[in-house]
mmCIF file of C-alpha atoms in Angstrom:
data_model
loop_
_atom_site.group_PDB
_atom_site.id
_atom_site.type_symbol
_atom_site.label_atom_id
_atom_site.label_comp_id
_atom_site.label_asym_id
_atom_site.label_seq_id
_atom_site.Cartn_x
_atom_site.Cartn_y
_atom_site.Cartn_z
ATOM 1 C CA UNK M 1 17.080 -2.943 -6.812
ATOM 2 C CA UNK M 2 14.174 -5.095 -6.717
ATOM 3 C CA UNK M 3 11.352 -5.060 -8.926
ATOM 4 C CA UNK M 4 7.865 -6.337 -9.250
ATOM 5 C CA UNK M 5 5.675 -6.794 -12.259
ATOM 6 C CA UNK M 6 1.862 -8.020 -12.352
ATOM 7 C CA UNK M 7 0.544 -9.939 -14.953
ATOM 8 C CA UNK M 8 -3.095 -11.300 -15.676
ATOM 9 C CA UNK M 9 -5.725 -11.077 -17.381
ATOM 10 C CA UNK M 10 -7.124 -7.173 -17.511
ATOM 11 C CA UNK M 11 -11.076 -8.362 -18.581
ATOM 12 C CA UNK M 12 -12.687 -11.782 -16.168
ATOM 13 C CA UNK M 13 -16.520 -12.233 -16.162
ATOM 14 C CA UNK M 14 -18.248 -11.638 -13.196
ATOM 15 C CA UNK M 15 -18.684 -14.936 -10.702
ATOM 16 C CA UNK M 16 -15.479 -15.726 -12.457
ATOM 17 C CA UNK M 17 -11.960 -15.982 -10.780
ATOM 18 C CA UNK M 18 -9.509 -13.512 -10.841
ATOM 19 C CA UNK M 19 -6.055 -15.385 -11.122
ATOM 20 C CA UNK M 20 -2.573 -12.626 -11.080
ATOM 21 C CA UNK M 21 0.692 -13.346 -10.886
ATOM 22 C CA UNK M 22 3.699 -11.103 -9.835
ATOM 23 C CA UNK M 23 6.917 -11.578 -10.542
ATOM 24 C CA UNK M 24 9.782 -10.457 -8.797
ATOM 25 C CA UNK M 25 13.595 -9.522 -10.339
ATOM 26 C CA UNK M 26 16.801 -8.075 -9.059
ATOM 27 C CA UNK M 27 16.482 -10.309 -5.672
ATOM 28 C CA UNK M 28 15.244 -13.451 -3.939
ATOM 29 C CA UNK M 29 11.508 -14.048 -3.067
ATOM 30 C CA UNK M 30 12.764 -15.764 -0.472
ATOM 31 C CA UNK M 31 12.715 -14.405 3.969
ATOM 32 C CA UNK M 32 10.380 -11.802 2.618
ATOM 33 C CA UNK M 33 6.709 -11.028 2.918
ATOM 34 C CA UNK M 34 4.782 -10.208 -0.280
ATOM 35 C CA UNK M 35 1.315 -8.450 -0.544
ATOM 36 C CA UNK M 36 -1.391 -7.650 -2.733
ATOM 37 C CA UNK M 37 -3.268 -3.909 -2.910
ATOM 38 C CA UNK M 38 -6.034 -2.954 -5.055
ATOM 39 C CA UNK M 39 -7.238 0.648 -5.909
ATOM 40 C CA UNK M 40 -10.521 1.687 -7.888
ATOM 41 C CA UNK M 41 -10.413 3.803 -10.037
ATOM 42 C CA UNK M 42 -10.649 7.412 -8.363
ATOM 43 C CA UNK M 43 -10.475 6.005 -5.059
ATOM 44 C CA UNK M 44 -7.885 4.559 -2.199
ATOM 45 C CA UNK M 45 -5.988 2.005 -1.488
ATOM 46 C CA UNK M 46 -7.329 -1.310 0.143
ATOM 47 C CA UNK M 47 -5.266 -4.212 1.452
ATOM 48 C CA UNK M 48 -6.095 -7.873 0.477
ATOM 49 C CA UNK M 49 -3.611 -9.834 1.824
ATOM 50 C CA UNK M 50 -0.305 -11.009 2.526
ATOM 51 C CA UNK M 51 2.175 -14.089 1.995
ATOM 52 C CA UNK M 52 5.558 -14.672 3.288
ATOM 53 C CA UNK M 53 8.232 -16.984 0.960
ATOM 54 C CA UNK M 54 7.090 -20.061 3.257
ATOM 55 C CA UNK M 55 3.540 -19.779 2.525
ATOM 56 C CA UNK M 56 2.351 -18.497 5.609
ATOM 57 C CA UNK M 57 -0.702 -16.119 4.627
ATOM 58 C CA UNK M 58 -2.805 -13.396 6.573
ATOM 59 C CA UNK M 59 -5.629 -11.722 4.800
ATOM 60 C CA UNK M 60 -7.921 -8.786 4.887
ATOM 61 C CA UNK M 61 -11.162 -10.497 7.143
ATOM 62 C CA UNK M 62 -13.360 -8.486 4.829
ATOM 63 C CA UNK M 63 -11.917 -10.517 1.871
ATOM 64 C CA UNK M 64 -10.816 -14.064 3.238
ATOM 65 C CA UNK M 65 -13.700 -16.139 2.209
ATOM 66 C CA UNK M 66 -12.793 -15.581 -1.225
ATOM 67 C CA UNK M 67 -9.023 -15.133 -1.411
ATOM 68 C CA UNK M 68 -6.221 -17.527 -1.998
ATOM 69 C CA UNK M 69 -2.633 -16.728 -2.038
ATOM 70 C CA UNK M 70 0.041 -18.705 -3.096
ATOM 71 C CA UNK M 71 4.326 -18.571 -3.835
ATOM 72 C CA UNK M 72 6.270 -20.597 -6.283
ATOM 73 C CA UNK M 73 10.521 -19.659 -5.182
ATOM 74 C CA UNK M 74 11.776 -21.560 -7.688
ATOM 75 C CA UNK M 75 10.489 -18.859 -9.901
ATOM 76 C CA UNK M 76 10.203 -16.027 -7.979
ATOM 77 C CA UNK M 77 6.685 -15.954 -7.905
ATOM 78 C CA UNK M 78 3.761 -15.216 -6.023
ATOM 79 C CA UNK M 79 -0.164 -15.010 -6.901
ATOM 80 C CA UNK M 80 -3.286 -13.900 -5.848
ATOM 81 C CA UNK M 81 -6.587 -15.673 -6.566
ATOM 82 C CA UNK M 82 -9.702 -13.922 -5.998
ATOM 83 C CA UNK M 83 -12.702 -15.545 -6.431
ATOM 84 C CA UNK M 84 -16.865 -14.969 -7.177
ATOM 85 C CA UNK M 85 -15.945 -11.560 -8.593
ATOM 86 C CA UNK M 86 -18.329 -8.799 -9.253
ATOM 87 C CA UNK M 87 -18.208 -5.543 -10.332
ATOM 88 C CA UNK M 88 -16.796 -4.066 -6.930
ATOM 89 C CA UNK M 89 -13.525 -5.910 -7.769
ATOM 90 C CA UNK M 90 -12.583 -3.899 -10.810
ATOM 91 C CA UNK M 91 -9.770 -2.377 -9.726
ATOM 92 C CA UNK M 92 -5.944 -1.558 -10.291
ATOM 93 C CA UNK M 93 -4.090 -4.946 -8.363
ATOM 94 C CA UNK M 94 -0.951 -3.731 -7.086
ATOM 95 C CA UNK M 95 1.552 -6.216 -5.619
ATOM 96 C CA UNK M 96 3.843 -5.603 -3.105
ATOM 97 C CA UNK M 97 6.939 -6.269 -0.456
ATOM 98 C CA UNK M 98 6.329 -5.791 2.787
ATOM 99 C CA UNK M 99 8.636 -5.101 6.195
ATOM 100 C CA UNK M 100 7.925 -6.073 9.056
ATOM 101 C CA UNK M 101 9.307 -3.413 12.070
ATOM 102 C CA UNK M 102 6.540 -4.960 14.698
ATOM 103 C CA UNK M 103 4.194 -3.432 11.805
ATOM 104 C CA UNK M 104 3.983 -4.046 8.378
ATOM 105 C CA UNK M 105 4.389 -1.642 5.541
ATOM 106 C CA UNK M 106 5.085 -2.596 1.732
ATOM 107 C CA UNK M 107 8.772 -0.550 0.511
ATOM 108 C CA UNK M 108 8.619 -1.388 -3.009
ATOM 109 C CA UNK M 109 5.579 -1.765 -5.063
ATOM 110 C CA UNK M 110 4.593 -3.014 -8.783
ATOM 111 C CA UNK M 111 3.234 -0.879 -11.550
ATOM 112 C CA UNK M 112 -0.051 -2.505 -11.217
ATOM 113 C CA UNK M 113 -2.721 -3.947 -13.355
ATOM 114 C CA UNK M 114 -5.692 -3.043 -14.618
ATOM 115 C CA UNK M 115 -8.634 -5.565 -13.927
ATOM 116 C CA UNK M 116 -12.402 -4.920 -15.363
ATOM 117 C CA UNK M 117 -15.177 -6.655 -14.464
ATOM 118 C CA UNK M 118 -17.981 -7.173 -16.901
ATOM 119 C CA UNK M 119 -19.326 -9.480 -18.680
ATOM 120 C CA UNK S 1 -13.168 -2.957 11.672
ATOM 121 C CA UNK S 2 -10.314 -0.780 12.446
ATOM 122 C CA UNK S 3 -10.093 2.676 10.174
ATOM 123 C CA UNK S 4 -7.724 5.758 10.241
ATOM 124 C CA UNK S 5 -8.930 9.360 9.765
ATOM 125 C CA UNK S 6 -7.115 11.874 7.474
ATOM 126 C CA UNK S 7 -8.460 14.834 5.548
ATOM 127 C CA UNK S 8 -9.740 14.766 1.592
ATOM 128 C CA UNK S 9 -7.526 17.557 0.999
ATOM 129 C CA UNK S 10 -5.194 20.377 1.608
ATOM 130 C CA UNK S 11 -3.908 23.008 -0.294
ATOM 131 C CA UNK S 12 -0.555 24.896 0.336
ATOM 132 C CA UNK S 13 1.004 27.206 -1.903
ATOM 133 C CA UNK S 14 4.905 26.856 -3.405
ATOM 134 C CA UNK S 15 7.216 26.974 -0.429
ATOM 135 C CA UNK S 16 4.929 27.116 2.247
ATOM 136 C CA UNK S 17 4.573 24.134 4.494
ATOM 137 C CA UNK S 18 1.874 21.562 4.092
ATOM 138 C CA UNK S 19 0.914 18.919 7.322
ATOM 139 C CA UNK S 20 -1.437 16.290 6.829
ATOM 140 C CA UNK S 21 -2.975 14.306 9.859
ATOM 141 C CA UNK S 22 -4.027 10.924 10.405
ATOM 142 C CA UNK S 23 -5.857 9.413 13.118
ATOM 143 C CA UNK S 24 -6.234 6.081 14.833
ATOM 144 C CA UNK S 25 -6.911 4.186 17.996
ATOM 145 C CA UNK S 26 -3.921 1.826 17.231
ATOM 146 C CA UNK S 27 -1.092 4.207 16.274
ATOM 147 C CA UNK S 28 -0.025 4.923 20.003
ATOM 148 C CA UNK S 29 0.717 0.945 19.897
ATOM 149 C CA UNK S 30 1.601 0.402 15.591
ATOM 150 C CA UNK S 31 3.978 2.594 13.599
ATOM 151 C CA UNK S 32 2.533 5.021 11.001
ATOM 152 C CA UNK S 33 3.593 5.153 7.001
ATOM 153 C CA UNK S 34 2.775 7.784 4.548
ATOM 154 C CA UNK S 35 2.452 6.896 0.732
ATOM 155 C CA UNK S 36 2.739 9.124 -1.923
ATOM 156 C CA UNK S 37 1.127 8.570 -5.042
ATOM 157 C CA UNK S 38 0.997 10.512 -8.424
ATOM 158 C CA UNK S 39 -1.710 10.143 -10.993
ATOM 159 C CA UNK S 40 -0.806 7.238 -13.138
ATOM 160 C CA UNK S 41 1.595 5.771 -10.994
ATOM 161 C CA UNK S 42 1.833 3.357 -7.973
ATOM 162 C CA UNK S 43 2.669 4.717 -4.487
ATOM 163 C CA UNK S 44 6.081 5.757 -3.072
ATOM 164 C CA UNK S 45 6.773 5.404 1.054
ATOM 165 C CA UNK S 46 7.889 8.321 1.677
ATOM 166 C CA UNK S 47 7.822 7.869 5.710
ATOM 167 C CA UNK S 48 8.060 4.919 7.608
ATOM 168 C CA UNK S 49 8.194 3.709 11.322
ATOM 169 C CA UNK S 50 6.472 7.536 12.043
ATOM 170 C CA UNK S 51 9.702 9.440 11.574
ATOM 171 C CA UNK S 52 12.205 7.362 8.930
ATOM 172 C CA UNK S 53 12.732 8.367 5.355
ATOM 173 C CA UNK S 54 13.688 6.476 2.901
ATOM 174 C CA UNK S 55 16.791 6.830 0.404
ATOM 175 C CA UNK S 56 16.025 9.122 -1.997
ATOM 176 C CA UNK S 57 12.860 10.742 -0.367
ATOM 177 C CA UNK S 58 14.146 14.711 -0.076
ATOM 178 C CA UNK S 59 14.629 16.169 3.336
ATOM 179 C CA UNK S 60 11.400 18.357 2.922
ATOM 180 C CA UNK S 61 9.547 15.013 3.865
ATOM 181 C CA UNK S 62 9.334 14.397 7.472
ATOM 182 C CA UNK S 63 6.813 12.808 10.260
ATOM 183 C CA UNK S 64 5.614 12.675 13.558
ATOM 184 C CA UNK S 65 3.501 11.392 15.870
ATOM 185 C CA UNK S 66 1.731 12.212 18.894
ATOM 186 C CA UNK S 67 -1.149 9.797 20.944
ATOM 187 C CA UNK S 68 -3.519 8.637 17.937
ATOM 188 C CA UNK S 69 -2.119 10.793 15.214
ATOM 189 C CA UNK S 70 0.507 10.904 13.182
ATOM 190 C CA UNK S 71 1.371 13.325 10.893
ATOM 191 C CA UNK S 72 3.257 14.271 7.423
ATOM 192 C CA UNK S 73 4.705 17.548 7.154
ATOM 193 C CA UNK S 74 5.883 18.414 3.868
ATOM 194 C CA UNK S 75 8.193 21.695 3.825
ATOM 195 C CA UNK S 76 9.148 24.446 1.670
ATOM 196 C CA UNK S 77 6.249 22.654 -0.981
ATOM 197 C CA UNK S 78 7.157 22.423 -4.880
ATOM 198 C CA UNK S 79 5.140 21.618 -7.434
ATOM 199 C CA UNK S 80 5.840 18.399 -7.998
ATOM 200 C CA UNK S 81 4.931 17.348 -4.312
ATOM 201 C CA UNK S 82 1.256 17.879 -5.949
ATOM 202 C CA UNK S 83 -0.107 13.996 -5.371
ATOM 203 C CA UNK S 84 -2.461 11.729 -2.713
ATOM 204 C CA UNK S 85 -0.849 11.019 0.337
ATOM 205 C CA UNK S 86 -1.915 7.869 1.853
ATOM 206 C CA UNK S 87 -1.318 7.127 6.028
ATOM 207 C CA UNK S 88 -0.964 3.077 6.443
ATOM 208 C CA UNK S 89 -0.820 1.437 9.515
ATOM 209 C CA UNK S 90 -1.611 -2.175 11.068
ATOM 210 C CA UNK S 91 -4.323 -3.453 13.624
ATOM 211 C CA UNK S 92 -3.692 -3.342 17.269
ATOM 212 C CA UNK S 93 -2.056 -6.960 16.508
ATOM 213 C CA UNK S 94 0.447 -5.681 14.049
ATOM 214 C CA UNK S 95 -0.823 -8.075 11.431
ATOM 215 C CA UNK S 96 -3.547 -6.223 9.220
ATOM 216 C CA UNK S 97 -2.755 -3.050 7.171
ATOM 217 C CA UNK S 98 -5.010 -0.742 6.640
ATOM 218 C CA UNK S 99 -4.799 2.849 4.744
ATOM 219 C CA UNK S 100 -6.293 5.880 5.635
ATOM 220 C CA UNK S 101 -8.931 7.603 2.371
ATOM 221 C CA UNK S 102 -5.627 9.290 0.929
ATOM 222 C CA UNK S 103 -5.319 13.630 0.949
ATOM 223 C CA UNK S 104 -5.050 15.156 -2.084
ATOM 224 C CA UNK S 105 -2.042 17.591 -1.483
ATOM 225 C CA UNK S 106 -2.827 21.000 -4.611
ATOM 226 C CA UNK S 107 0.081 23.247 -5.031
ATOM 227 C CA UNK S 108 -1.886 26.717 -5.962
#
């Protein structure tokens, strides 16, 4: 059974940017797609963006000027940079697979982390 | 930007049958999903590709679709189905997922 865990830090600055990393056990980052979610508190669920194990990206138009996704297999990584960061982006970062079955959807998600944004 | 319509809420009392709705020009063209998610915890699919349910999902969970909606039908409700549902789709392209503003399913 797969898993995913976040990590990163859970307090950045505002302008700052937002560096996370998930990890993935129990199977091979490898001929999958990976994505990142965020939630605010009390509210729903937004996509950011999207990697496959290659480092092909696609990303949510509303957030691509300042996000940058990368994917390290030899440790079964993948990360999510997010950058100029204000209080909007406080949030719960969830990452994510994703299937593709002509439309993506993500099968298996992370616990998330908490990220604050405040000086 | 593309968006997809459900309702804040619905309530449904124990072993009745709750539906929730969600709308969007795409959806005759992209397959719907249905997250559920339970304060404190990230989501669960509990439908995918409009009609599919995972392993472990109970048979009480089902979907459909129709045109521009899709919908979640949860039957004979317990209490423990009390959570935010959240319909997910894609972009006319397939590429860009997008969720719907979640329903907040109460058991009364």
């Amino acid at each position: 059974q797969v898993q995913l865990q976040e990590s990163g830090p859970g307090l950045v600055k505002p302008s700052e940017t937002l560096s996370l990393t998930c990890t993935v056990s129990g199977g091979s980052i490898s001929n999958h797609y990976w994505s990142w979610i965020r939630q605010p508190a009390g509210k729903g669920l937004e996509w950011i963006g999207r990697i496959y194990s290659s480092g092909s990206t696609n990303y949510n138009p509303s957030l691509k000027s300042r996000v940058t996704m990368s994917v390290d297999t030899s440790k079964n990584q993948f990360s999510l940079k997010l950058s100029s960061l204000t209080a909007a982006d406080t949030a719960m970062y969830y990452c994510a697979r994703d299937r593709d079955s002509s439309s993506f959807f993500s099968d298996c998600w992370g616990q998330g982390t908490l990220v604050t944004v405040s000086s | 930007s593309y968006e997809l319509s459900q309702p804040p809420s619905v309530s449904v009392s124990p072993g009745q049958t709750a539906r929730i709705t969600c709308s969007g020009d795409a959806l005759p063209k992209q397959f719907g999903y249905w997250y559920q998610q339970k304060p404190g915890q990230a989501p669960v699919l509990v439908i995918y590709k409009d009609t599919e349910r995972p392993s472990g999902i109970p048979e009480r969970f089902s979907g459909s679709s129709s045109g521009t909606t899709v919908t979640l039908t949860i039957s004979g409700v317990q209490a423990e189905d009390e959570a935010d549902y959240y319909c997910q789709s894609t972009d006319s392209s397939g590429t860009y997922q997008v969720f719907g503003i979640g329903t907040k399913v109460t058991v009364l």
